[in-house]
PDB file of C-alpha atoms in Angstrom:
ATOM      1  CA  MET N   1       1.903 -38.394  17.154  1.00 35.00           C
ATOM      2  CA  SER N   2       4.292 -35.433  16.410  1.00 38.00           C
ATOM      3  CA  VAL N   3       4.253 -33.331  13.214  1.00 39.00           C
ATOM      4  CA  ALA N   4       7.919 -34.444  12.833  1.00 38.00           C
ATOM      5  CA  SER N   5       6.721 -38.103  12.688  1.00 39.00           C
ATOM      6  CA  VAL N   6       4.055 -37.304   9.988  1.00 44.00           C
ATOM      7  CA  GLY N   7       5.335 -39.065   6.864  1.00 42.00           C
ATOM      8  CA  ASN N   8       8.396 -40.959   8.210  1.00 40.00           C
ATOM      9  CA  GLY N   9       8.921 -44.019   6.255  1.00 41.00           C
ATOM     10  CA  PRO N  10      11.088 -45.986   4.072  1.00 37.00           C
ATOM     11  CA  ASP N  11      10.788 -43.611   1.154  1.00 42.00           C
ATOM     12  CA  GLU N  12      11.583 -40.555   3.132  1.00 41.00           C
ATOM     13  CA  SER N  13      14.980 -40.448   1.792  1.00 39.00           C
ATOM     14  CA  GLY N  14      14.186 -40.349  -1.743  1.00 43.00           C
ATOM     15  CA  PRO N  15      14.188 -37.550  -4.389  1.00 41.00           C
ATOM     16  CA  GLU N  16      10.517 -36.392  -4.093  1.00 44.00           C
ATOM     17  CA  GLY N  17       9.477 -33.365  -2.271  1.00 43.00           C
ATOM     18  CA  LYS N  18      10.873 -29.943  -2.034  1.00 44.00           C
ATOM     19  CA  ALA N  19      12.845 -30.411   1.335  1.00 42.00           C
ATOM     20  CA  ALA N  20      16.545 -31.805   1.653  1.00 43.00           C
ATOM     21  CA  GLY N  21      18.283 -32.743   4.964  1.00 46.00           C
ATOM     22  CA  PRO N  22      17.433 -35.019   7.783  1.00 48.00           C
ATOM     23  CA  ALA N  23      14.615 -37.164   7.417  1.00 59.00           C
ATOM     24  CA  GLY N  24      12.767 -35.587  10.476  1.00 69.00           C
ATOM     25  CA  SER N  25      13.301 -32.113   8.946  1.00 84.00           C
ATOM     26  CA  GLN N  26      12.309 -33.298   5.520  1.00 86.00           C
ATOM     27  CA  ALA N  27       8.969 -34.832   6.913  1.00 84.00           C
ATOM     28  CA  VAL N  28       8.107 -31.444   8.890  1.00 89.00           C
ATOM     29  CA  MET N  29       8.786 -29.396   5.458  1.00 91.00           C
ATOM     30  CA  ARG N  30       6.689 -31.723   3.556  1.00 91.00           C
ATOM     31  CA  ALA N  31       3.548 -31.526   6.025  1.00 90.00           C
ATOM     32  CA  LEU N  32       3.944 -27.830   5.574  1.00 92.00           C
ATOM     33  CA  ASP N  33       3.980 -28.140   1.955  1.00 92.00           C
ATOM     34  CA  VAL N  34       0.742 -30.113   2.320  1.00 92.00           C
ATOM     35  CA  LEU N  35      -0.932 -27.465   4.569  1.00 92.00           C
ATOM     36  CA  GLU N  36       0.075 -24.770   1.998  1.00 89.00           C
ATOM     37  CA  ALA N  37      -1.366 -26.793  -0.924  1.00 91.00           C
ATOM     38  CA  ALA N  38      -4.745 -27.123   0.852  1.00 90.00           C
ATOM     39  CA  ALA N  39      -4.686 -23.536   1.961  1.00 84.00           C
ATOM     40  CA  SER N  40      -6.567 -21.825  -0.967  1.00 78.00           C
ATOM     41  CA  ASP N  41      -9.195 -24.430  -2.220  1.00 86.00           C
ATOM     42  CA  PRO N  42     -10.015 -28.225  -1.375  1.00 91.00           C
ATOM     43  CA  ILE N  43      -7.532 -30.459  -3.034  1.00 92.00           C
ATOM     44  CA  ASP N  44      -8.038 -34.177  -3.508  1.00 93.00           C
ATOM     45  CA  LEU N  45      -5.210 -36.724  -2.913  1.00 93.00           C
ATOM     46  CA  GLY N  46      -4.270 -37.229  -6.547  1.00 92.00           C
ATOM     47  CA  THR N  47      -3.686 -33.602  -7.305  1.00 94.00           C
ATOM     48  CA  LEU N  48      -1.969 -33.118  -3.902  1.00 92.00           C
ATOM     49  CA  ALA N  49       0.694 -35.825  -4.654  1.00 93.00           C
ATOM     50  CA  SER N  50       1.262 -34.616  -8.164  1.00 93.00           C
ATOM     51  CA  SER N  51       1.455 -30.877  -7.328  1.00 92.00           C
ATOM     52  CA  LEU N  52       4.084 -31.718  -4.509  1.00 93.00           C
ATOM     53  CA  GLY N  53       6.049 -34.435  -6.353  1.00 92.00           C
ATOM     54  CA  LEU N  54       5.124 -37.093  -3.805  1.00 92.00           C
ATOM     55  CA  THR N  55       4.081 -40.724  -4.152  1.00 93.00           C
ATOM     56  CA  ARG N  56       0.481 -41.237  -3.535  1.00 93.00           C
ATOM     57  CA  SER N  57       1.065 -43.229  -0.473  1.00 93.00           C
ATOM     58  CA  THR N  58       3.375 -40.569   1.033  1.00 92.00           C
ATOM     59  CA  ALA N  59       0.821 -37.859   0.238  1.00 92.00           C
ATOM     60  CA  HIS N  60      -1.908 -39.881   2.079  1.00 93.00           C
ATOM     61  CA  ARG N  61       0.280 -40.445   5.026  1.00 93.00           C
ATOM     62  CA  LEU N  62       1.098 -36.883   5.568  1.00 93.00           C
ATOM     63  CA  ALA N  63      -2.529 -35.515   4.878  1.00 93.00           C
ATOM     64  CA  SER N  64      -3.797 -38.343   7.204  1.00 93.00           C
ATOM     65  CA  GLY N  65      -1.629 -37.526   9.837  1.00 93.00           C
ATOM     66  CA  LEU N  66      -2.585 -33.738   9.570  1.00 94.00           C
ATOM     67  CA  ALA N  67      -6.323 -34.483   9.437  1.00 93.00           C
ATOM     68  CA  ALA N  68      -5.879 -36.580  12.733  1.00 94.00           C
ATOM     69  CA  ARG N  69      -4.405 -33.704  14.481  1.00 94.00           C
ATOM     70  CA  GLY N  70      -6.902 -31.188  13.140  1.00 93.00           C
ATOM     71  CA  TYR N  71      -4.847 -29.305  10.697  1.00 94.00           C
ATOM     72  CA  LEU N  72      -6.621 -30.679   7.910  1.00 95.00           C
ATOM     73  CA  ARG N  73     -10.030 -31.986   7.248  1.00 93.00           C
ATOM     74  CA  LEU N  74     -11.206 -34.634   4.566  1.00 93.00           C
ATOM     75  CA  ALA N  75     -14.560 -33.829   2.976  1.00 90.00           C
ATOM     76  CA  PRO N  76     -15.910 -36.654   0.788  1.00 89.00           C
ATOM     77  CA  GLY N  77     -16.016 -35.402  -2.916  1.00 87.00           C
ATOM     78  CA  GLU N  78     -14.109 -32.450  -2.253  1.00 89.00           C
ATOM     79  CA  GLY N  79     -10.695 -33.346  -0.785  1.00 93.00           C
ATOM     80  CA  TYR N  80      -8.518 -31.852   1.875  1.00 94.00           C
ATOM     81  CA  SER N  81      -8.915 -28.316   3.260  1.00 93.00           C
ATOM     82  CA  LEU N  82      -7.753 -26.340   6.309  1.00 91.00           C
ATOM     83  CA  GLY N  83      -8.885 -27.873   9.621  1.00 92.00           C
ATOM     84  CA  PRO N  84     -10.025 -26.104  12.952  1.00 91.00           C
ATOM     85  CA  LYS N  85      -6.481 -26.153  14.577  1.00 90.00           C
ATOM     86  CA  VAL N  86      -5.027 -23.894  11.747  1.00 86.00           C
ATOM     87  CA  MET N  87      -7.944 -21.468  12.454  1.00 80.00           C
ATOM     88  CA  GLU N  88      -7.110 -21.874  16.278  1.00 82.00           C
ATOM     89  CA  LEU N  89      -3.674 -21.105  15.804  1.00 80.00           C
ATOM     90  CA  GLY N  90      -4.290 -18.236  13.518  1.00 72.00           C
ATOM     91  CA  ALA N  91      -6.390 -16.635  16.146  1.00 68.00           C
ATOM     92  CA  ARG N  92      -3.521 -17.004  18.713  1.00 72.00           C
ATOM     93  CA  ALA N  93      -1.000 -15.619  16.284  1.00 67.00           C
ATOM     94  CA  ARG N  94      -3.146 -12.562  15.882  1.00 61.00           C
ATOM     95  CA  ALA N  95      -3.628 -12.184  19.654  1.00 63.00           C
ATOM     96  CA  GLN N  96       0.021 -12.383  20.306  1.00 62.00           C
ATOM     97  CA  ARG N  97       1.096  -9.755  17.522  1.00 60.00           C
ATOM     98  CA  PRO N  98      -1.234  -6.641  17.599  1.00 86.00           C
ATOM     99  CA  LEU N  99      -1.505  -4.307  14.840  1.00 92.00           C
ATOM    100  CA  ALA N 100       0.441  -1.375  16.309  1.00 91.00           C
ATOM    101  CA  ARG N 101       3.286  -3.586  17.387  1.00 92.00           C
ATOM    102  CA  ILE N 102       3.501  -5.291  14.013  1.00 93.00           C
ATOM    103  CA  ALA N 103       3.481  -2.042  12.110  1.00 95.00           C
ATOM    104  CA  ARG N 104       5.855   0.050  14.386  1.00 95.00           C
ATOM    105  CA  PRO N 105       9.279  -0.761  12.461  1.00 96.00           C
ATOM    106  CA  HIS N 106       7.607  -0.309   9.237  1.00 97.00           C
ATOM    107  CA  LEU N 107       6.256   3.146  10.177  1.00 97.00           C
ATOM    108  CA  GLU N 108       9.536   4.133  11.360  1.00 96.00           C
ATOM    109  CA  ALA N 109      11.259   3.371   8.144  1.00 96.00           C
ATOM    110  CA  LEU N 110       8.407   5.139   6.273  1.00 97.00           C
ATOM    111  CA  ALA N 111       8.780   8.259   8.371  1.00 95.00           C
ATOM    112  CA  ALA N 112      12.600   8.193   7.866  1.00 95.00           C
ATOM    113  CA  GLU N 113      12.174   7.805   4.277  1.00 95.00           C
ATOM    114  CA  THR N 114       9.845  10.571   3.718  1.00 94.00           C
ATOM    115  CA  GLU N 115      10.489  12.914   6.643  1.00 93.00           C
ATOM    116  CA  ASP N 116       6.679  13.457   6.987  1.00 94.00           C
ATOM    117  CA  THR N 117       4.204  12.521   9.552  1.00 94.00           C
ATOM    118  CA  VAL N 118       3.164   8.944   9.548  1.00 96.00           C
ATOM    119  CA  HIS N 119      -0.229   7.640  10.951  1.00 96.00           C
ATOM    120  CA  LEU N 120      -1.536   4.203  11.527  1.00 96.00           C
ATOM    121  CA  GLY N 121      -5.179   3.800  12.165  1.00 95.00           C
ATOM    122  CA  VAL N 122      -8.329   1.553  12.177  1.00 94.00           C
ATOM    123  CA  LEU N 123     -12.011   1.901  11.736  1.00 93.00           C
ATOM    124  CA  GLU N 124     -13.886   2.165  15.212  1.00 90.00           C
ATOM    125  CA  GLY N 125     -17.629   2.205  14.709  1.00 90.00           C
ATOM    126  CA  ASP N 126     -18.049   5.070  12.091  1.00 92.00           C
ATOM    127  CA  TRP N 127     -14.717   6.778  12.890  1.00 93.00           C
ATOM    128  CA  ALA N 128     -11.241   6.655  11.844  1.00 94.00           C
ATOM    129  CA  LEU N 129      -9.122   6.172  15.262  1.00 91.00           C
ATOM    130  CA  TYR N 130      -5.577   6.978  15.274  1.00 92.00           C
ATOM    131  CA  LEU N 131      -3.464   4.154  16.801  1.00 91.00           C
ATOM    132  CA  ASP N 132       0.050   5.452  16.306  1.00 93.00           C
ATOM    133  CA  LYS N 133       1.743   8.669  14.967  1.00 93.00           C
ATOM    134  CA  LEU N 134       5.424   9.493  13.914  1.00 93.00           C
ATOM    135  CA  PRO N 135       5.949  13.105  13.675  1.00 90.00           C
ATOM    136  CA  GLY N 136       7.759  14.585  10.633  1.00 87.00           C
ATOM    137  CA  ARG N 137      11.048  16.346  10.507  1.00 88.00           C
ATOM    138  CA  ARG N 138       9.891  19.320   8.611  1.00 84.00           C
ATOM    139  CA  ARG N 139       8.930  22.658  10.205  1.00 78.00           C
ATOM    140  CA  PHE N 140       5.164  21.935  10.031  1.00 77.00           C
ATOM    141  CA  GLU N 141       3.049  20.178  12.730  1.00 77.00           C
ATOM    142  CA  ILE N 142       0.068  17.912  12.094  1.00 81.00           C
ATOM    143  CA  SER N 143      -2.562  18.519  14.820  1.00 79.00           C
ATOM    144  CA  SER N 144      -3.610  14.870  15.251  1.00 84.00           C
ATOM    145  CA  ARG N 145      -3.153  12.944  18.341  1.00 85.00           C
ATOM    146  CA  VAL N 146      -3.048   9.349  19.176  1.00 88.00           C
ATOM    147  CA  GLY N 147      -6.529   8.173  20.304  1.00 85.00           C
ATOM    148  CA  GLU N 148      -8.414  10.727  18.269  1.00 86.00           C
ATOM    149  CA  ARG N 149     -11.027   9.906  16.079  1.00 88.00           C
ATOM    150  CA  HIS N 150     -11.731  11.913  12.742  1.00 90.00           C
ATOM    151  CA  PRO N 151     -14.383  11.670  10.175  1.00 91.00           C
ATOM    152  CA  VAL N 152     -13.769   8.723   7.826  1.00 93.00           C
ATOM    153  CA  TRP N 153     -14.877  11.012   4.554  1.00 93.00           C
ATOM    154  CA  SER N 154     -12.233  13.660   5.177  1.00 91.00           C
ATOM    155  CA  THR N 155      -9.372  11.834   6.061  1.00 93.00           C
ATOM    156  CA  GLY N 156      -6.905   9.923   3.613  1.00 95.00           C
ATOM    157  CA  LEU N 157      -6.492   7.173   6.265  1.00 96.00           C
ATOM    158  CA  GLY N 158     -10.335   7.044   6.747  1.00 96.00           C
ATOM    159  CA  LYS N 159     -10.933   6.741   2.911  1.00 97.00           C
ATOM    160  CA  ALA N 160      -8.224   3.965   2.724  1.00 98.00           C
ATOM    161  CA  LEU N 161     -10.226   2.039   5.528  1.00 98.00           C
ATOM    162  CA  ILE N 162     -13.398   1.819   3.268  1.00 97.00           C
ATOM    163  CA  LEU N 163     -11.866   1.313  -0.121  1.00 97.00           C
ATOM    164  CA  ASP N 164     -13.731  -2.059  -0.354  1.00 96.00           C
ATOM    165  CA  GLY N 165     -17.187  -0.698   0.375  1.00 95.00           C
ATOM    166  CA  ASP N 166     -19.661   0.234  -2.303  1.00 95.00           C
ATOM    167  CA  ALA N 167     -21.349   3.607  -3.334  1.00 94.00           C
ATOM    168  CA  ALA N 168     -24.009   3.255  -0.505  1.00 95.00           C
ATOM    169  CA  THR N 169     -21.097   2.600   2.132  1.00 95.00           C
ATOM    170  CA  TRP N 170     -19.255   5.704   0.996  1.00 95.00           C
ATOM    171  CA  GLU N 171     -22.519   7.990   0.932  1.00 92.00           C
ATOM    172  CA  ARG N 172     -23.200   6.739   4.567  1.00 92.00           C
ATOM    173  CA  PHE N 173     -19.765   7.699   5.644  1.00 93.00           C
ATOM    174  CA  PHE N 174     -20.088  11.140   3.847  1.00 91.00           C
ATOM    175  CA  GLU N 175     -22.949  12.074   6.092  1.00 87.00           C
ATOM    176  CA  ILE N 176     -20.855  11.466   9.297  1.00 87.00           C
ATOM    177  CA  GLY N 177     -18.936  14.675  10.345  1.00 77.00           C
ATOM    178  CA  SER N 178     -19.386  16.267   7.106  1.00 66.00           C
ATOM    179  CA  ALA N 179     -19.613  19.988   6.793  1.00 58.00           C
ATOM    180  CA  ARG N 180     -22.912  21.244   5.476  1.00 55.00           C
ATOM    181  CA  GLY N 181     -23.029  24.136   3.102  1.00 57.00           C
ATOM    182  CA  PRO N 182     -24.612  25.552  -0.165  1.00 56.00           C
ATOM    183  CA  ASN N 183     -22.390  23.367  -2.299  1.00 63.00           C
ATOM    184  CA  ARG N 184     -23.023  20.249  -0.388  1.00 68.00           C
ATOM    185  CA  GLU N 185     -24.553  18.129  -3.378  1.00 73.00           C
ATOM    186  CA  GLN N 186     -21.702  18.951  -5.733  1.00 73.00           C
ATOM    187  CA  ALA N 187     -19.126  18.026  -3.054  1.00 85.00           C
ATOM    188  CA  ARG N 188     -20.802  14.806  -2.494  1.00 87.00           C
ATOM    189  CA  THR N 189     -20.811  14.097  -6.268  1.00 90.00           C
ATOM    190  CA  ALA N 190     -17.264  14.861  -6.769  1.00 91.00           C
ATOM    191  CA  TRP N 191     -16.191  13.222  -3.546  1.00 92.00           C
ATOM    192  CA  LEU N 192     -17.851   9.754  -4.533  1.00 94.00           C
ATOM    193  CA  GLY N 193     -16.052  10.249  -7.937  1.00 95.00           C
ATOM    194  CA  ARG N 194     -12.802  10.457  -6.271  1.00 95.00           C
ATOM    195  CA  MET N 195     -13.693   7.462  -3.864  1.00 96.00           C
ATOM    196  CA  SER N 196     -14.274   5.357  -7.125  1.00 96.00           C
ATOM    197  CA  ASN N 197     -10.762   6.206  -8.489  1.00 97.00           C
ATOM    198  CA  TYR N 198      -9.249   5.388  -5.154  1.00 97.00           C
ATOM    199  CA  ALA N 199     -10.866   2.117  -4.917  1.00 97.00           C
ATOM    200  CA  ASP N 200      -9.367   1.287  -8.338  1.00 96.00           C
ATOM    201  CA  TRP N 201      -5.945   2.664  -7.535  1.00 96.00           C
ATOM    202  CA  GLY N 202      -5.856   0.814  -3.960  1.00 96.00           C
ATOM    203  CA  TYR N 203      -4.748   4.072  -2.266  1.00 97.00           C
ATOM    204  CA  ALA N 204      -6.458   7.463  -1.265  1.00 97.00           C
ATOM    205  CA  PHE N 205      -5.774  11.135  -0.675  1.00 96.00           C
ATOM    206  CA  ASP N 206      -6.651  13.822   1.573  1.00 94.00           C
ATOM    207  CA  LEU N 207      -6.803  16.889  -0.519  1.00 92.00           C
ATOM    208  CA  GLU N 208      -6.947  19.394   2.555  1.00 90.00           C
ATOM    209  CA  GLU N 209     -10.429  17.862   3.348  1.00 89.00           C
ATOM    210  CA  ASN N 210      -9.639  17.382   7.026  1.00 87.00           C
ATOM    211  CA  GLU N 211      -7.215  20.334   7.824  1.00 85.00           C
ATOM    212  CA  PRO N 212      -6.405  23.318   5.956  1.00 87.00           C
ATOM    213  CA  ARG N 213      -3.104  23.158   4.108  1.00 90.00           C
ATOM    214  CA  VAL N 214      -2.529  19.452   4.915  1.00 91.00           C
ATOM    215  CA  ARG N 215      -2.463  16.819   2.307  1.00 94.00           C
ATOM    216  CA  CYS N 216      -1.965  12.934   2.619  1.00 95.00           C
ATOM    217  CA  VAL N 217      -1.494   9.819   0.927  1.00 98.00           C
ATOM    218  CA  ALA N 218      -3.021   6.685   2.625  1.00 98.00           C
ATOM    219  CA  ALA N 219      -3.216   2.957   1.815  1.00 98.00           C
ATOM    220  CA  PRO N 220      -5.159  -0.150   3.601  1.00 98.00           C
ATOM    221  CA  ILE N 221      -3.524  -2.747   5.714  1.00 98.00           C
ATOM    222  CA  ARG N 222      -5.084  -6.336   4.955  1.00 96.00           C
ATOM    223  CA  ASP N 223      -5.144  -9.566   7.152  1.00 92.00           C
ATOM    224  CA  ALA N 224      -4.821 -13.208   5.681  1.00 89.00           C
ATOM    225  CA  SER N 225      -8.384 -13.187   4.593  1.00 89.00           C
ATOM    226  CA  GLY N 226      -7.882  -9.882   2.540  1.00 93.00           C
ATOM    227  CA  LEU N 227     -10.219  -7.939   4.736  1.00 95.00           C
ATOM    228  CA  THR N 228      -9.024  -4.218   5.698  1.00 96.00           C
ATOM    229  CA  VAL N 229      -8.101  -4.175   9.297  1.00 95.00           C
ATOM    230  CA  GLY N 230      -6.010  -0.887   9.376  1.00 97.00           C
ATOM    231  CA  ALA N 231      -4.529   1.804   7.102  1.00 98.00           C
ATOM    232  CA  ILE N 232      -1.560   3.912   7.121  1.00 98.00           C
ATOM    233  CA  SER N 233      -0.778   7.728   5.730  1.00 97.00           C
ATOM    234  CA  VAL N 234       1.755  10.038   5.019  1.00 97.00           C
ATOM    235  CA  SER N 235       0.628  13.729   5.897  1.00 95.00           C
ATOM    236  CA  SER N 236       2.550  16.921   5.099  1.00 93.00           C
ATOM    237  CA  ALA N 237       1.882  20.621   4.482  1.00 91.00           C
ATOM    238  CA  SER N 238       0.541  21.125   1.017  1.00 91.00           C
ATOM    239  CA  HIS N 239       3.474  22.891  -0.385  1.00 91.00           C
ATOM    240  CA  TYR N 240       5.440  19.686   0.287  1.00 91.00           C
ATOM    241  CA  MET N 241       2.689  17.546  -1.211  1.00 93.00           C
ATOM    242  CA  ASP N 242       2.156  18.798  -4.887  1.00 93.00           C
ATOM    243  CA  ASP N 243       0.276  16.331  -7.309  1.00 94.00           C
ATOM    244  CA  ALA N 244       3.581  14.872  -8.486  1.00 95.00           C
ATOM    245  CA  ARG N 245       4.736  14.105  -5.082  1.00 95.00           C
ATOM    246  CA  MET N 246       1.516  12.431  -3.871  1.00 95.00           C
ATOM    247  CA  LYS N 247       1.543  10.204  -6.934  1.00 95.00           C
ATOM    248  CA  SER N 248       5.011   9.200  -6.217  1.00 94.00           C
ATOM    249  CA  LEU N 249       4.425   8.653  -2.525  1.00 96.00           C
ATOM    250  CA  SER N 250       1.395   6.300  -3.420  1.00 96.00           C
ATOM    251  CA  GLN N 251       3.891   3.691  -4.265  1.00 96.00           C
ATOM    252  CA  THR N 252       6.008   4.003  -1.325  1.00 97.00           C
ATOM    253  CA  VAL N 253       2.893   4.124   1.111  1.00 97.00           C
ATOM    254  CA  THR N 254       1.237   1.143  -0.617  1.00 97.00           C
ATOM    255  CA  GLY N 255       4.484  -0.860  -0.328  1.00 97.00           C
ATOM    256  CA  THR N 256       4.764  -0.258   3.385  1.00 97.00           C
ATOM    257  CA  ALA N 257       1.144  -1.199   3.765  1.00 97.00           C
ATOM    258  CA  ASP N 258       1.607  -4.373   1.718  1.00 97.00           C
ATOM    259  CA  ARG N 259       4.720  -5.387   3.950  1.00 97.00           C
ATOM    260  CA  ILE N 260       2.735  -4.960   6.938  1.00 97.00           C
ATOM    261  CA  SER N 261      -0.256  -6.918   5.585  1.00 96.00           C
ATOM    262  CA  GLY N 262       2.290  -9.727   4.711  1.00 94.00           C
ATOM    263  CA  GLU N 263       3.186  -9.914   8.289  1.00 92.00           C
ATOM    264  CA  LEU N 264      -0.481 -10.555   8.972  1.00 91.00           C
ATOM    265  CA  GLY N 265      -0.601 -13.445   6.481  1.00 88.00           C
ATOM    266  CA  TRP N 266      -1.814 -11.367   3.345  1.00 90.00           C
ATOM    267  CA  ARG N 267      -0.668 -12.126  -0.035  1.00 84.00           C
ATOM    268  CA  ARG N 268      -1.263  -9.978  -3.140  1.00 78.00           C
ATOM    269  CA  ARG N 269      -3.090 -12.219  -5.731  1.00 70.00           C
ATOM    270  CA  PRO N 270      -1.684 -12.130  -9.285  1.00 61.00           C
ATOM    271  CA  SER N 271      -3.486  -9.974 -11.678  1.00 54.00           C
ATOM    272  CA  GLY N 272      -6.674 -11.613 -13.055  1.00 51.00           C
ATOM    273  CA  GLN N 273      -7.372 -13.837 -10.003  1.00 48.00           C
TER     274      GLN N 273
END
């Protein structure tokens, strides 16, 4: 049974549903509506039908067909939820579109807009690994290289990668690659305070912690589940990065990170959810 055949029947040309056009196309669109309706939480048949504007019989035919192919699963007392076939296709989609390839056009646009150095990185073990770098147009060179690993605690990109962690996680990363000196405890306290702010804001700064006279703004990239799978940053000489510009850039950088995340299936939840 093909997806296009799911839901074909005498009432398919009626007013219900969101899609218009040929019956086959309409059935496909309705099937996709059913999948999306079950994506967040299990949904019972009555709620499914009413939320999509379908008759109960049409909703049942669509959901049953999708369940038969493994795209939905029906749990007694719970309703319909996404099935194993969706998980399988999601894994294949991720394999077909690695992060660096997905992010590249967005990084190019960000570099052109800011004229500064742009990085893409991931967490590899206890370190921030640079996957891509686009040099800036200014007369200032950032010394980083693709394939390098840097301490998480000192780089803006590294901080963005661990924003979802708790204080214990942050402290552990502070111990890795951190310079030791007479003001270590004071530095730790100040750094943890900044991390708490960054977690609230959804982006992070490097305030010349990783390289003298270099500042950067960074934001996390998330997958469909909301997990952080990477981060991007914009870096430049400190005299191009005063506090006001860093604050302004935070919106630009998070916007780019959100667009990359969107291509990975992530959607920002409305406030309060």
